[in-house]
Short mmCIF file of C-alpha atoms and ligand atoms in Angstrom, two decimals:
data_model
loop_
_atom_site.label_atom_id
_atom_site.label_comp_id
_atom_site.label_asym_id
_atom_site.label_seq_id
_atom_site.Cartn_x
_atom_site.Cartn_y
_atom_site.Cartn_z
CA MET A 1 212.60 -71.50 205.64
CA LYS A 2 212.93 -67.73 205.52
CA ILE A 3 214.48 -65.29 207.98
CA ILE A 4 213.07 -61.77 208.31
CA GLU A 5 215.53 -59.42 209.98
CA LEU A 6 214.30 -56.36 211.86
CA GLU A 7 216.36 -53.61 213.42
CA GLU A 8 213.89 -52.93 216.22
CA VAL A 9 210.45 -54.15 217.20
CA ASP A 10 208.20 -54.12 220.27
CA SER A 11 208.16 -57.91 220.44
CA THR A 12 209.01 -60.46 217.75
CA ASN A 13 206.09 -62.59 219.00
CA SER A 14 203.61 -59.68 218.76
CA TYR A 15 204.93 -58.75 215.30
CA ALA A 16 204.66 -62.34 214.09
CA LYS A 17 201.18 -62.68 215.55
CA SER A 18 199.75 -59.49 214.03
CA ASN A 19 201.17 -60.29 210.60
CA ILE A 20 200.73 -64.05 210.63
CA GLU A 21 198.68 -64.03 207.41
CA ASP A 22 201.68 -62.58 205.56
CA PHE A 23 204.13 -65.24 206.66
CA ALA A 24 204.60 -68.71 205.27
CA ASP A 25 205.16 -71.76 207.45
CA ARG A 26 208.72 -71.77 208.91
CA THR A 27 209.31 -68.04 208.73
CA ILE A 28 211.66 -66.66 211.37
CA ILE A 29 211.39 -63.14 212.73
CA HIS A 30 214.71 -61.97 214.15
CA ALA A 31 215.08 -58.54 215.78
CA GLN A 32 218.29 -56.86 216.92
CA LYS A 33 216.41 -54.94 219.58
CA GLN A 34 213.15 -55.49 221.44
CA THR A 35 211.42 -52.63 223.22
CA ALA A 36 208.54 -54.58 224.81
CA GLY A 37 209.62 -58.24 224.95
CA ARG A 38 207.05 -60.45 226.62
CA GLY A 39 207.23 -63.45 228.90
CA ARG A 40 204.30 -65.59 230.03
CA LEU A 41 201.43 -64.09 232.05
CA ASN A 42 202.25 -60.52 231.03
CA ARG A 43 205.74 -60.69 232.46
CA ALA A 44 208.46 -58.78 230.62
CA TRP A 45 211.52 -60.13 228.83
CA VAL A 46 214.41 -57.72 229.35
CA ASP A 47 216.53 -56.65 226.38
CA LEU A 48 220.10 -56.68 227.68
CA GLY A 49 221.49 -54.64 224.78
CA ASN A 50 223.34 -55.34 221.53
CA GLY A 51 224.27 -58.88 220.65
CA ASN A 52 221.44 -60.71 222.42
CA LEU A 53 219.02 -62.98 220.62
CA PHE A 54 215.30 -62.32 220.12
CA LEU A 55 213.50 -64.43 217.57
CA SER A 56 210.18 -66.04 216.83
CA PHE A 57 209.39 -69.05 214.68
CA VAL A 58 206.14 -68.78 212.70
CA LEU A 59 204.87 -72.33 212.29
CA LYS A 60 201.85 -73.49 210.35
CA PRO A 61 202.06 -77.26 210.69
CA SER A 62 198.43 -77.89 209.69
CA ASN A 63 195.01 -76.31 209.47
CA GLU A 64 193.88 -77.92 212.70
CA PHE A 65 195.19 -77.47 216.21
CA SER A 66 196.79 -80.58 217.67
CA GLU A 67 197.22 -81.25 221.37
CA ILE A 68 200.93 -81.89 220.88
CA TYR A 69 201.59 -78.30 219.70
CA PRO A 70 201.93 -76.78 223.18
CA ASN A 71 204.83 -79.20 223.78
CA ILE A 72 206.84 -77.24 221.21
CA THR A 73 208.14 -75.12 224.12
CA GLN A 74 209.63 -78.22 225.71
CA TYR A 75 210.98 -79.29 222.32
CA LEU A 76 212.68 -75.90 221.97
CA SER A 77 214.12 -76.10 225.50
CA VAL A 78 215.86 -79.36 224.54
CA VAL A 79 217.09 -77.76 221.29
CA MET A 80 218.44 -74.84 223.30
CA CYS A 81 220.27 -77.18 225.67
CA LYS A 82 221.90 -79.03 222.78
CA VAL A 83 223.16 -75.77 221.27
CA LEU A 84 224.59 -74.66 224.62
CA GLU A 85 226.19 -78.09 225.12
CA ASN A 86 228.11 -77.50 221.88
CA TYR A 87 229.59 -74.46 223.64
CA GLY A 88 230.82 -76.79 226.40
CA LEU A 89 228.15 -75.99 229.00
CA LYS A 90 225.87 -78.27 231.02
CA PRO A 91 222.43 -76.61 230.82
CA GLN A 92 219.47 -77.89 232.79
CA ILE A 93 215.73 -77.61 232.22
CA LYS A 94 213.33 -76.36 234.86
CA TRP A 95 209.79 -77.50 234.02
CA PRO A 96 208.18 -76.55 231.79
CA ASN A 97 210.80 -74.77 229.67
CA ASP A 98 213.30 -72.60 231.52
CA VAL A 99 216.89 -73.29 230.48
CA LEU A 100 219.36 -72.74 233.31
CA ILE A 101 223.11 -72.76 233.73
CA ASP A 102 224.02 -73.58 237.34
CA GLY A 103 220.52 -72.50 238.36
CA LYS A 104 220.70 -69.19 236.46
CA LYS A 105 218.25 -68.40 233.67
CA ILE A 106 219.90 -67.86 230.28
CA SER A 107 216.92 -68.21 227.99
CA GLY A 108 213.13 -67.91 227.96
CA ILE A 109 210.54 -69.39 225.61
CA LEU A 110 207.07 -68.08 224.87
CA SER A 111 204.80 -70.08 222.63
CA GLU A 112 201.46 -68.72 221.46
CA THR A 113 198.65 -70.37 219.54
CA VAL A 114 196.99 -68.04 217.05
CA MET A 115 193.29 -68.59 216.41
CA GLN A 116 190.83 -66.62 214.31
CA GLY A 117 187.50 -67.48 215.80
CA SER A 118 187.63 -71.24 215.95
CA LYS A 119 190.12 -71.49 213.09
CA PHE A 120 193.71 -72.42 213.90
CA LYS A 121 196.13 -70.04 212.18
CA GLY A 122 199.48 -71.18 213.50
CA LEU A 123 201.98 -71.16 216.32
CA ILE A 124 204.37 -68.42 217.27
CA VAL A 125 207.31 -69.78 219.23
CA GLY A 126 209.54 -67.04 220.59
CA ILE A 127 212.89 -67.40 222.28
CA GLY A 128 215.16 -64.92 223.98
CA VAL A 129 218.75 -65.88 224.77
CA ASN A 130 221.25 -63.83 226.73
CA LEU A 131 224.42 -64.00 224.66
CA ASN A 132 226.30 -60.78 225.31
CA ALA A 133 225.40 -58.94 228.48
CA LYS A 134 227.04 -56.97 231.24
CA LYS A 135 227.09 -58.63 234.64
CA GLN A 136 225.44 -55.63 236.34
CA ASP A 137 222.54 -55.64 233.82
CA VAL A 138 221.99 -59.36 234.27
CA ASP A 139 221.99 -58.89 238.05
CA SER A 140 219.28 -56.25 237.78
CA ILE A 141 216.72 -58.57 236.14
CA PRO A 142 213.74 -58.72 238.50
CA ASN A 143 212.71 -61.89 240.37
CA LYS A 144 215.28 -64.20 238.79
CA ILE A 145 218.93 -65.06 238.98
CA ALA A 146 220.07 -64.82 235.38
CA THR A 147 223.20 -65.23 233.32
CA ALA A 148 224.47 -64.80 229.77
CA LEU A 149 226.64 -66.98 227.55
CA ASN A 150 229.48 -64.42 227.37
CA ILE A 151 229.60 -64.34 231.18
CA GLU A 152 229.71 -68.13 231.42
CA LEU A 153 232.43 -68.47 228.77
CA ASN A 154 234.26 -65.23 229.42
CA LYS A 155 234.28 -64.25 225.75
CA ASN A 156 232.07 -62.43 223.25
CA ILE A 157 229.56 -64.58 221.41
CA ASP A 158 228.85 -64.23 217.71
CA LEU A 159 225.11 -63.59 217.52
CA LYS A 160 224.59 -64.75 213.94
CA THR A 161 226.53 -67.99 214.40
CA PHE A 162 224.52 -68.81 217.52
CA ARG A 163 221.24 -67.93 215.82
CA ASP A 164 221.98 -70.12 212.81
CA GLU A 165 222.99 -73.05 215.04
CA LEU A 166 219.75 -72.70 216.98
CA ILE A 167 217.62 -72.61 213.82
CA LYS A 168 219.46 -75.60 212.34
CA GLU A 169 219.05 -77.65 215.52
CA PHE A 170 215.37 -76.65 215.71
CA PHE A 171 214.53 -77.95 212.24
CA LYS A 172 216.70 -81.07 212.57
CA ASN A 173 213.99 -83.06 214.37
CA TYR A 174 210.98 -80.74 213.94
CA ASP A 175 209.13 -82.96 211.43
CA GLN A 176 209.62 -85.94 213.72
CA PHE A 177 208.35 -83.88 216.65
CA LEU A 178 205.16 -83.12 214.71
CA GLU A 179 204.63 -86.85 214.28
CA ASN A 180 205.54 -88.02 217.76
CA GLY A 181 205.04 -85.08 220.11
CA PHE A 182 206.67 -84.98 223.53
CA GLN A 183 207.58 -88.67 223.43
CA LEU A 184 210.25 -87.89 220.83
CA ILE A 185 212.16 -85.75 223.32
CA LYS A 186 211.08 -87.29 226.62
CA LYS A 187 214.45 -88.91 227.34
CA ASP A 188 216.46 -85.86 226.26
CA TYR A 189 214.22 -83.67 228.39
CA ILE A 190 214.38 -85.84 231.52
CA ASP A 191 218.16 -86.33 231.18
CA ARG A 192 218.57 -82.55 231.56
CA ASN A 193 216.00 -81.88 234.29
CA CYS A 194 216.85 -80.19 237.58
CA PHE A 195 213.56 -80.73 239.42
CA LEU A 196 212.68 -84.43 239.61
CA ASN A 197 212.63 -86.08 243.06
CA LYS A 198 212.64 -82.70 244.75
CA GLU A 199 210.02 -81.17 247.03
CA LEU A 200 208.39 -78.44 244.95
CA GLN A 201 205.89 -75.65 245.19
CA VAL A 202 204.27 -74.92 241.86
CA GLN A 203 202.18 -71.85 241.21
CA ILE A 204 199.25 -72.27 238.84
CA PHE A 205 197.63 -68.85 238.45
CA ASP A 206 196.66 -67.96 242.06
CA LYS A 207 196.95 -71.48 243.47
CA VAL A 208 200.07 -73.20 244.82
CA GLU A 209 200.43 -77.00 244.69
CA LYS A 210 203.04 -78.74 246.84
CA GLY A 211 204.57 -82.17 246.51
CA ILE A 212 207.49 -84.30 245.42
CA ALA A 213 208.20 -84.12 241.68
CA LYS A 214 207.67 -87.77 240.80
CA SER A 215 207.84 -87.85 237.03
CA ILE A 216 207.12 -86.33 233.66
CA ASN A 217 204.49 -88.23 231.71
CA ASP A 218 204.30 -88.86 227.95
CA ASN A 219 202.49 -85.54 227.45
CA GLY A 220 205.22 -83.52 229.17
CA GLU A 221 203.07 -82.95 232.25
CA LEU A 222 204.60 -82.79 235.70
CA ILE A 223 203.37 -85.34 238.24
CA LEU A 224 203.59 -84.23 241.86
CA LEU A 225 203.02 -86.64 244.73
CA ASP A 226 201.23 -84.74 247.50
CA ASN A 227 201.16 -85.36 251.30
CA ASN A 228 198.31 -87.84 250.93
CA ASN A 229 200.23 -89.88 248.34
CA LYS A 230 197.91 -88.61 245.65
CA ASP A 231 199.16 -87.69 242.18
CA ILE A 232 198.65 -84.13 240.99
CA VAL A 233 199.02 -83.75 237.21
CA LEU A 234 200.17 -80.30 236.11
CA THR A 235 200.03 -79.04 232.53
CA ILE A 236 201.11 -75.48 233.24
CA GLY A 237 202.62 -73.60 236.15
CA ASP A 238 205.76 -72.02 237.57
CA ILE A 239 208.06 -73.87 239.94
CA LEU A 240 208.64 -71.42 242.80
C1 BT5 B 301 209.81 -66.37 229.52
O1 BT5 B 301 208.73 -65.98 230.27
O2 BT5 B 301 210.86 -66.76 229.98
C2 BT5 B 301 209.60 -66.22 228.03
C3 BT5 B 301 210.43 -65.13 227.43
C4 BT5 B 301 210.36 -65.14 225.93
C5 BT5 B 301 211.12 -64.00 225.33
C6 BT5 B 301 211.16 -64.07 223.82
S1 BT5 B 301 212.23 -62.88 223.12
C7 BT5 B 301 211.60 -63.16 221.55
C8 BT5 B 301 210.10 -63.37 221.70
N1 BT5 B 301 209.38 -62.11 221.66
C9 BT5 B 301 208.80 -61.82 222.84
O3 BT5 B 301 208.13 -60.79 223.09
N2 BT5 B 301 209.03 -62.81 223.72
C10 BT5 B 301 209.82 -63.87 223.12
P1 BT5 B 301 208.55 -66.29 231.80
O4 BT5 B 301 208.78 -67.75 232.07
O5 BT5 B 301 207.25 -65.69 232.14
O6 BT5 B 301 209.74 -65.52 232.50
C11 BT5 B 301 209.76 -64.13 232.58
C12 BT5 B 301 210.68 -63.79 233.75
O7 BT5 B 301 212.05 -64.06 233.38
C13 BT5 B 301 210.65 -62.32 234.11
O8 BT5 B 301 209.61 -62.03 235.02
C14 BT5 B 301 212.03 -62.12 234.75
O9 BT5 B 301 212.04 -62.56 236.10
C15 BT5 B 301 212.90 -63.07 233.95
N3 BT5 B 301 213.61 -62.39 232.86
C16 BT5 B 301 213.22 -61.31 232.14
N4 BT5 B 301 214.13 -60.99 231.23
C17 BT5 B 301 215.15 -61.88 231.37
C18 BT5 B 301 216.39 -62.07 230.70
N5 BT5 B 301 216.79 -61.31 229.70
N6 BT5 B 301 217.17 -63.10 231.14
C19 BT5 B 301 216.79 -63.91 232.14
N7 BT5 B 301 215.63 -63.78 232.81
C20 BT5 B 301 214.80 -62.77 232.41
#
């Protein structure tokens, strides 16, 4: 495991992706500042200033893509919760991988599969965590109610300590995750969910599905029960 520290970068995910050939498996790209942080679907991840966390894991688990790899985002959401629990908080997961404190978003995860033609090159798993932010900056994040760890705990957070705890927790069960996929974390994930048994609207690109969130299956997919008592199985989407 190697950590590459950058002062400033457009996006740790973009940097990791464009230089993936240069990085060994389990390299971590950590930047102090991000000028063009990315979320899913071309959304932006806002840099809330000094002392916040922006990092990407470069993972090369094999030469072939495996269908369990996309579940790494859910794996990382559980890891994130465990780290925050050690700070005395009770985080919750909103499917697929938002980590919330009392309904407020504290962290975002963006996982990307890198292919060269049909050849699998690796995974880039990026995470942003709000650790030290001003309340007014957090309140100006578009389309989301957000928070930061310093606001929740009313004290400054040591960035490096938090980063190292996150990396340690990530690699603790990573090899087991590669063997077992989502099933390894299913219980931990469901124990922390904030969406099951609720009436939901889920946006999948330009379509919205409605139903009661019935369960999460062994692949980490969300099962909605619609008005006609029919199951809808969702692999991706945003709970509205
Ligand atoms: C995410 O996307 O939540 C994934 C964000 C991943 C960011 C990390 S930082 C390191 C690495 N390098 C990158 O370039 N990216 C990764 P999504 O689920 O699409 O949510 C994006 C939405 O979250 C935005 O549209 C805002 O509403 C909200 N948001 C943006 N910045 C935020 C922040 N700092 N805190 C809380 N919410 C934020």
